[in-house]
Amino acid sequence: MAQVSMTVNGKAASGDVEGRTLLSSFLRDSLDLTGTHVGCDTSQCGACVVHVNGEAVKACTMLAVEAQGAEVATIEGMANPDGSLNVIQQAFQDHHGLQCGFCTPGMVMSAAALLKENPKPTEAEVREYLEGNICRCTGYHNIVKAIMAASGQDVSSIAAE
């Protein structure tokens, strides 16, 4: 067992983990932050995306001990300080960018990383950035619209594929 300490959503967090404990498992099982979903355990689906030191990572392929001392942000930390939805979450709601909701936390976290890197991405750039996230319900059209809307762009011209 190893002791791991990090800051998660602005709060100190620590716990004892086995060396093989994944960050996703630590967040879900030790910290009860179940918004980080695990869909594949192979880094294929993106449902487990979190931010570690400001970078989007798939928490199912990172060991908890690798996050020692890191700043970790999960979907639970994305809301505004007053508890209202942030601009990305609100855009997903407004533009119907979710259906079953399983992929949504990872999509929102990926969208936040994209918009941090590229505040006004093109539709093609959004689609390319989301290649590591799988949604089995929506066909991505409304997810792309939501991300474009969150960037402040007009989405009325985005045509369904």
PDB file of C-alpha atoms in Angstrom, residues 4-153:
ATOM      1  CA  VAL A   4      -1.362   9.199  -2.172  1.00  0.00           C
ATOM      2  CA  SER A   5      -2.242  12.872  -1.736  1.00  0.00           C
ATOM      3  CA  MET A   6      -3.552  15.296  -4.312  1.00  0.00           C
ATOM      4  CA  THR A   7      -5.867  18.253  -4.658  1.00  0.00           C
ATOM      5  CA  VAL A   8      -9.186  17.271  -6.226  1.00  0.00           C
ATOM      6  CA  ASN A   9     -11.583  19.996  -7.297  1.00  0.00           C
ATOM      7  CA  GLY A  10      -9.711  22.445  -5.088  1.00  0.00           C
ATOM      8  CA  LYS A  11      -9.781  20.293  -1.937  1.00  0.00           C
ATOM      9  CA  ALA A  12      -7.037  18.199  -0.384  1.00  0.00           C
ATOM     10  CA  ALA A  13      -7.603  14.466  -0.834  1.00  0.00           C
ATOM     11  CA  SER A  14      -5.551  11.493   0.233  1.00  0.00           C
ATOM     12  CA  GLY A  15      -5.814   7.798   0.773  1.00  0.00           C
ATOM     13  CA  ASP A  16      -4.050   4.467   0.851  1.00  0.00           C
ATOM     14  CA  VAL A  17      -3.896   2.709  -2.505  1.00  0.00           C
ATOM     15  CA  GLU A  18      -2.284  -0.358  -3.959  1.00  0.00           C
ATOM     16  CA  GLY A  19       0.372   0.485  -6.521  1.00  0.00           C
ATOM     17  CA  ARG A  20      -1.872  -0.783  -9.306  1.00  0.00           C
ATOM     18  CA  THR A  21      -4.909   1.324  -8.349  1.00  0.00           C
ATOM     19  CA  LEU A  22      -6.078   3.412 -11.277  1.00  0.00           C
ATOM     20  CA  LEU A  23      -6.839   7.092 -10.814  1.00  0.00           C
ATOM     21  CA  SER A  24     -10.416   6.408 -11.948  1.00  0.00           C
ATOM     22  CA  SER A  25     -10.821   3.808  -9.191  1.00  0.00           C
ATOM     23  CA  PHE A  26      -9.326   6.109  -6.559  1.00  0.00           C
ATOM     24  CA  LEU A  27     -11.678   8.934  -7.555  1.00  0.00           C
ATOM     25  CA  ARG A  28     -14.753   6.698  -7.680  1.00  0.00           C
ATOM     26  CA  ASP A  29     -14.111   4.250  -4.839  1.00  0.00           C
ATOM     27  CA  SER A  30     -12.029   6.222  -2.332  1.00  0.00           C
ATOM     28  CA  LEU A  31     -13.345   9.745  -2.895  1.00  0.00           C
ATOM     29  CA  ASP A  32     -16.903   8.837  -3.991  1.00  0.00           C
ATOM     30  CA  LEU A  33     -16.606  11.050  -7.081  1.00  0.00           C
ATOM     31  CA  THR A  34     -18.624   8.776  -9.334  1.00  0.00           C
ATOM     32  CA  GLY A  35     -19.037  11.264 -12.178  1.00  0.00           C
ATOM     33  CA  THR A  36     -15.803   9.923 -13.633  1.00  0.00           C
ATOM     34  CA  HIS A  37     -17.231   6.991 -15.568  1.00  0.00           C
ATOM     35  CA  VAL A  38     -15.375   3.852 -16.587  1.00  0.00           C
ATOM     36  CA  GLY A  39     -16.613   2.372 -19.809  1.00  0.00           C
ATOM     37  CA  CYS A  40     -13.725   0.364 -21.204  1.00  0.00           C
ATOM     38  CA  ASP A  41     -10.577   0.326 -18.988  1.00  0.00           C
ATOM     39  CA  THR A  42      -8.544   0.484 -22.210  1.00  0.00           C
ATOM     40  CA  SER A  43      -8.401   4.222 -22.968  1.00  0.00           C
ATOM     41  CA  GLN A  44     -10.806   3.870 -25.883  1.00  0.00           C
ATOM     42  CA  CYS A  45     -14.070   5.500 -24.780  1.00  0.00           C
ATOM     43  CA  GLY A  46     -13.093   8.715 -22.965  1.00  0.00           C
ATOM     44  CA  ALA A  47     -15.825   8.455 -20.328  1.00  0.00           C
ATOM     45  CA  CYS A  48     -13.155   8.770 -17.630  1.00  0.00           C
ATOM     46  CA  VAL A  49     -11.516  12.018 -18.785  1.00  0.00           C
ATOM     47  CA  VAL A  50     -10.358  14.252 -15.947  1.00  0.00           C
ATOM     48  CA  HIS A  51      -7.825  17.083 -15.826  1.00  0.00           C
ATOM     49  CA  VAL A  52      -4.499  16.487 -14.113  1.00  0.00           C
ATOM     50  CA  ASN A  53      -2.429  19.621 -13.667  1.00  0.00           C
ATOM     51  CA  GLY A  54      -4.583  21.264 -16.321  1.00  0.00           C
ATOM     52  CA  GLU A  55      -4.213  18.527 -18.942  1.00  0.00           C
ATOM     53  CA  ALA A  56      -7.003  16.178 -20.054  1.00  0.00           C
ATOM     54  CA  VAL A  57      -6.132  12.568 -19.224  1.00  0.00           C
ATOM     55  CA  LYS A  58      -7.998   9.302 -19.291  1.00  0.00           C
ATOM     56  CA  ALA A  59      -8.135   8.312 -15.639  1.00  0.00           C
ATOM     57  CA  CYS A  60      -8.542   4.610 -16.456  1.00  0.00           C
ATOM     58  CA  THR A  61      -4.979   4.476 -17.781  1.00  0.00           C
ATOM     59  CA  MET A  62      -3.247   6.526 -15.101  1.00  0.00           C
ATOM     60  CA  LEU A  63      -2.229   5.111 -11.761  1.00  0.00           C
ATOM     61  CA  ALA A  64      -3.370   6.987  -8.678  1.00  0.00           C
ATOM     62  CA  VAL A  65       0.243   7.163  -7.459  1.00  0.00           C
ATOM     63  CA  GLU A  66       1.150   9.005 -10.664  1.00  0.00           C
ATOM     64  CA  ALA A  67      -1.177  11.799  -9.536  1.00  0.00           C
ATOM     65  CA  GLN A  68       0.734  12.254  -6.266  1.00  0.00           C
ATOM     66  CA  GLY A  69       0.785  15.983  -5.495  1.00  0.00           C
ATOM     67  CA  ALA A  70      -1.247  16.841  -8.597  1.00  0.00           C
ATOM     68  CA  GLU A  71      -4.181  19.162  -9.108  1.00  0.00           C
ATOM     69  CA  VAL A  72      -7.054  16.990 -10.353  1.00  0.00           C
ATOM     70  CA  ALA A  73     -10.345  18.326 -11.703  1.00  0.00           C
ATOM     71  CA  THR A  74     -13.356  16.078 -12.229  1.00  0.00           C
ATOM     72  CA  ILE A  75     -16.837  16.705 -13.594  1.00  0.00           C
ATOM     73  CA  GLU A  76     -18.015  17.344 -10.020  1.00  0.00           C
ATOM     74  CA  GLY A  77     -15.787  20.423  -9.946  1.00  0.00           C
ATOM     75  CA  MET A  78     -17.018  21.915 -13.216  1.00  0.00           C
ATOM     76  CA  ALA A  79     -20.118  23.727 -11.934  1.00  0.00           C
ATOM     77  CA  ASN A  80     -20.011  27.431 -11.138  1.00  0.00           C
ATOM     78  CA  PRO A  81     -19.293  28.369  -7.496  1.00  0.00           C
ATOM     79  CA  ASP A  82     -23.020  28.918  -6.892  1.00  0.00           C
ATOM     80  CA  GLY A  83     -23.772  25.368  -8.087  1.00  0.00           C
ATOM     81  CA  SER A  84     -25.242  26.392 -11.432  1.00  0.00           C
ATOM     82  CA  LEU A  85     -24.053  24.730 -14.615  1.00  0.00           C
ATOM     83  CA  ASN A  86     -20.954  26.198 -16.216  1.00  0.00           C
ATOM     84  CA  VAL A  87     -21.112  27.430 -19.815  1.00  0.00           C
ATOM     85  CA  ILE A  88     -20.132  24.038 -21.300  1.00  0.00           C
ATOM     86  CA  GLN A  89     -22.593  22.063 -19.182  1.00  0.00           C
ATOM     87  CA  GLN A  90     -25.338  24.563 -19.981  1.00  0.00           C
ATOM     88  CA  ALA A  91     -24.571  24.325 -23.702  1.00  0.00           C
ATOM     89  CA  PHE A  92     -24.834  20.521 -23.543  1.00  0.00           C
ATOM     90  CA  GLN A  93     -28.261  20.939 -21.950  1.00  0.00           C
ATOM     91  CA  ASP A  94     -29.405  23.695 -24.310  1.00  0.00           C
ATOM     92  CA  HIS A  95     -28.291  21.881 -27.469  1.00  0.00           C
ATOM     93  CA  HIS A  96     -29.287  18.364 -26.396  1.00  0.00           C
ATOM     94  CA  GLY A  97     -25.679  17.170 -26.374  1.00  0.00           C
ATOM     95  CA  LEU A  98     -26.520  14.166 -24.235  1.00  0.00           C
ATOM     96  CA  GLN A  99     -28.909  11.271 -24.239  1.00  0.00           C
ATOM     97  CA  CYS A 100     -28.142   8.472 -21.821  1.00  0.00           C
ATOM     98  CA  GLY A 101     -25.497  10.669 -20.162  1.00  0.00           C
ATOM     99  CA  PHE A 102     -22.833   7.995 -19.695  1.00  0.00           C
ATOM    100  CA  CYS A 103     -20.259   9.684 -21.925  1.00  0.00           C
ATOM    101  CA  THR A 104     -21.243  13.222 -20.928  1.00  0.00           C
ATOM    102  CA  PRO A 105     -18.767  13.781 -18.068  1.00  0.00           C
ATOM    103  CA  GLY A 106     -15.852  12.777 -20.294  1.00  0.00           C
ATOM    104  CA  MET A 107     -17.209  14.836 -23.183  1.00  0.00           C
ATOM    105  CA  VAL A 108     -17.581  17.924 -20.972  1.00  0.00           C
ATOM    106  CA  MET A 109     -14.069  17.495 -19.567  1.00  0.00           C
ATOM    107  CA  SER A 110     -12.655  17.026 -23.067  1.00  0.00           C
ATOM    108  CA  ALA A 111     -14.596  20.059 -24.300  1.00  0.00           C
ATOM    109  CA  ALA A 112     -13.165  22.156 -21.466  1.00  0.00           C
ATOM    110  CA  ALA A 113      -9.640  21.080 -22.412  1.00  0.00           C
ATOM    111  CA  LEU A 114     -10.267  21.852 -26.082  1.00  0.00           C
ATOM    112  CA  LEU A 115     -11.702  25.298 -25.373  1.00  0.00           C
ATOM    113  CA  LYS A 116      -8.780  26.082 -23.079  1.00  0.00           C
ATOM    114  CA  GLU A 117      -6.364  25.247 -25.934  1.00  0.00           C
ATOM    115  CA  ASN A 118      -8.501  26.642 -28.739  1.00  0.00           C
ATOM    116  CA  PRO A 119     -11.220  29.083 -27.605  1.00  0.00           C
ATOM    117  CA  LYS A 120     -12.881  29.268 -31.057  1.00  0.00           C
ATOM    118  CA  PRO A 121     -12.472  25.866 -32.716  1.00  0.00           C
ATOM    119  CA  THR A 122     -13.960  25.049 -36.087  1.00  0.00           C
ATOM    120  CA  GLU A 123     -16.480  22.243 -36.403  1.00  0.00           C
ATOM    121  CA  ALA A 124     -13.762  20.039 -37.918  1.00  0.00           C
ATOM    122  CA  GLU A 125     -11.410  20.798 -35.018  1.00  0.00           C
ATOM    123  CA  VAL A 126     -14.094  19.857 -32.473  1.00  0.00           C
ATOM    124  CA  ARG A 127     -14.779  16.583 -34.255  1.00  0.00           C
ATOM    125  CA  GLU A 128     -11.065  15.777 -34.468  1.00  0.00           C
ATOM    126  CA  TYR A 129     -10.520  16.577 -30.789  1.00  0.00           C
ATOM    127  CA  LEU A 130     -13.364  14.263 -29.770  1.00  0.00           C
ATOM    128  CA  GLU A 131     -11.918  11.252 -31.607  1.00  0.00           C
ATOM    129  CA  GLY A 132     -10.899   9.781 -28.238  1.00  0.00           C
ATOM    130  CA  ASN A 133     -14.441   9.974 -26.842  1.00  0.00           C
ATOM    131  CA  ILE A 134     -17.153   7.508 -27.777  1.00  0.00           C
ATOM    132  CA  CYS A 135     -20.867   8.251 -27.611  1.00  0.00           C
ATOM    133  CA  ARG A 136     -23.156   5.379 -28.506  1.00  0.00           C
ATOM    134  CA  CYS A 137     -26.364   7.453 -28.490  1.00  0.00           C
ATOM    135  CA  THR A 138     -26.109  10.892 -30.043  1.00  0.00           C
ATOM    136  CA  GLY A 139     -24.163  10.621 -33.284  1.00  0.00           C
ATOM    137  CA  TYR A 140     -22.052  13.571 -31.998  1.00  0.00           C
ATOM    138  CA  HIS A 141     -23.949  16.229 -33.949  1.00  0.00           C
ATOM    139  CA  ASN A 142     -25.475  17.935 -30.903  1.00  0.00           C
ATOM    140  CA  ILE A 143     -22.302  17.433 -28.867  1.00  0.00           C
ATOM    141  CA  VAL A 144     -20.376  19.349 -31.524  1.00  0.00           C
ATOM    142  CA  LYS A 145     -23.082  22.040 -31.545  1.00  0.00           C
ATOM    143  CA  ALA A 146     -22.909  22.314 -27.770  1.00  0.00           C
ATOM    144  CA  ILE A 147     -19.133  22.762 -27.755  1.00  0.00           C
ATOM    145  CA  MET A 148     -19.294  25.336 -30.533  1.00  0.00           C
ATOM    146  CA  ALA A 149     -22.047  27.180 -28.655  1.00  0.00           C
ATOM    147  CA  ALA A 150     -20.004  27.098 -25.444  1.00  0.00           C
ATOM    148  CA  SER A 151     -17.228  28.829 -27.382  1.00  0.00           C
ATOM    149  CA  GLY A 152     -19.645  31.632 -28.198  1.00  0.00           C
ATOM    150  CA  GLN A 153     -20.009  30.762 -31.864  1.00  0.00           C
TER     151      GLN A 153
END
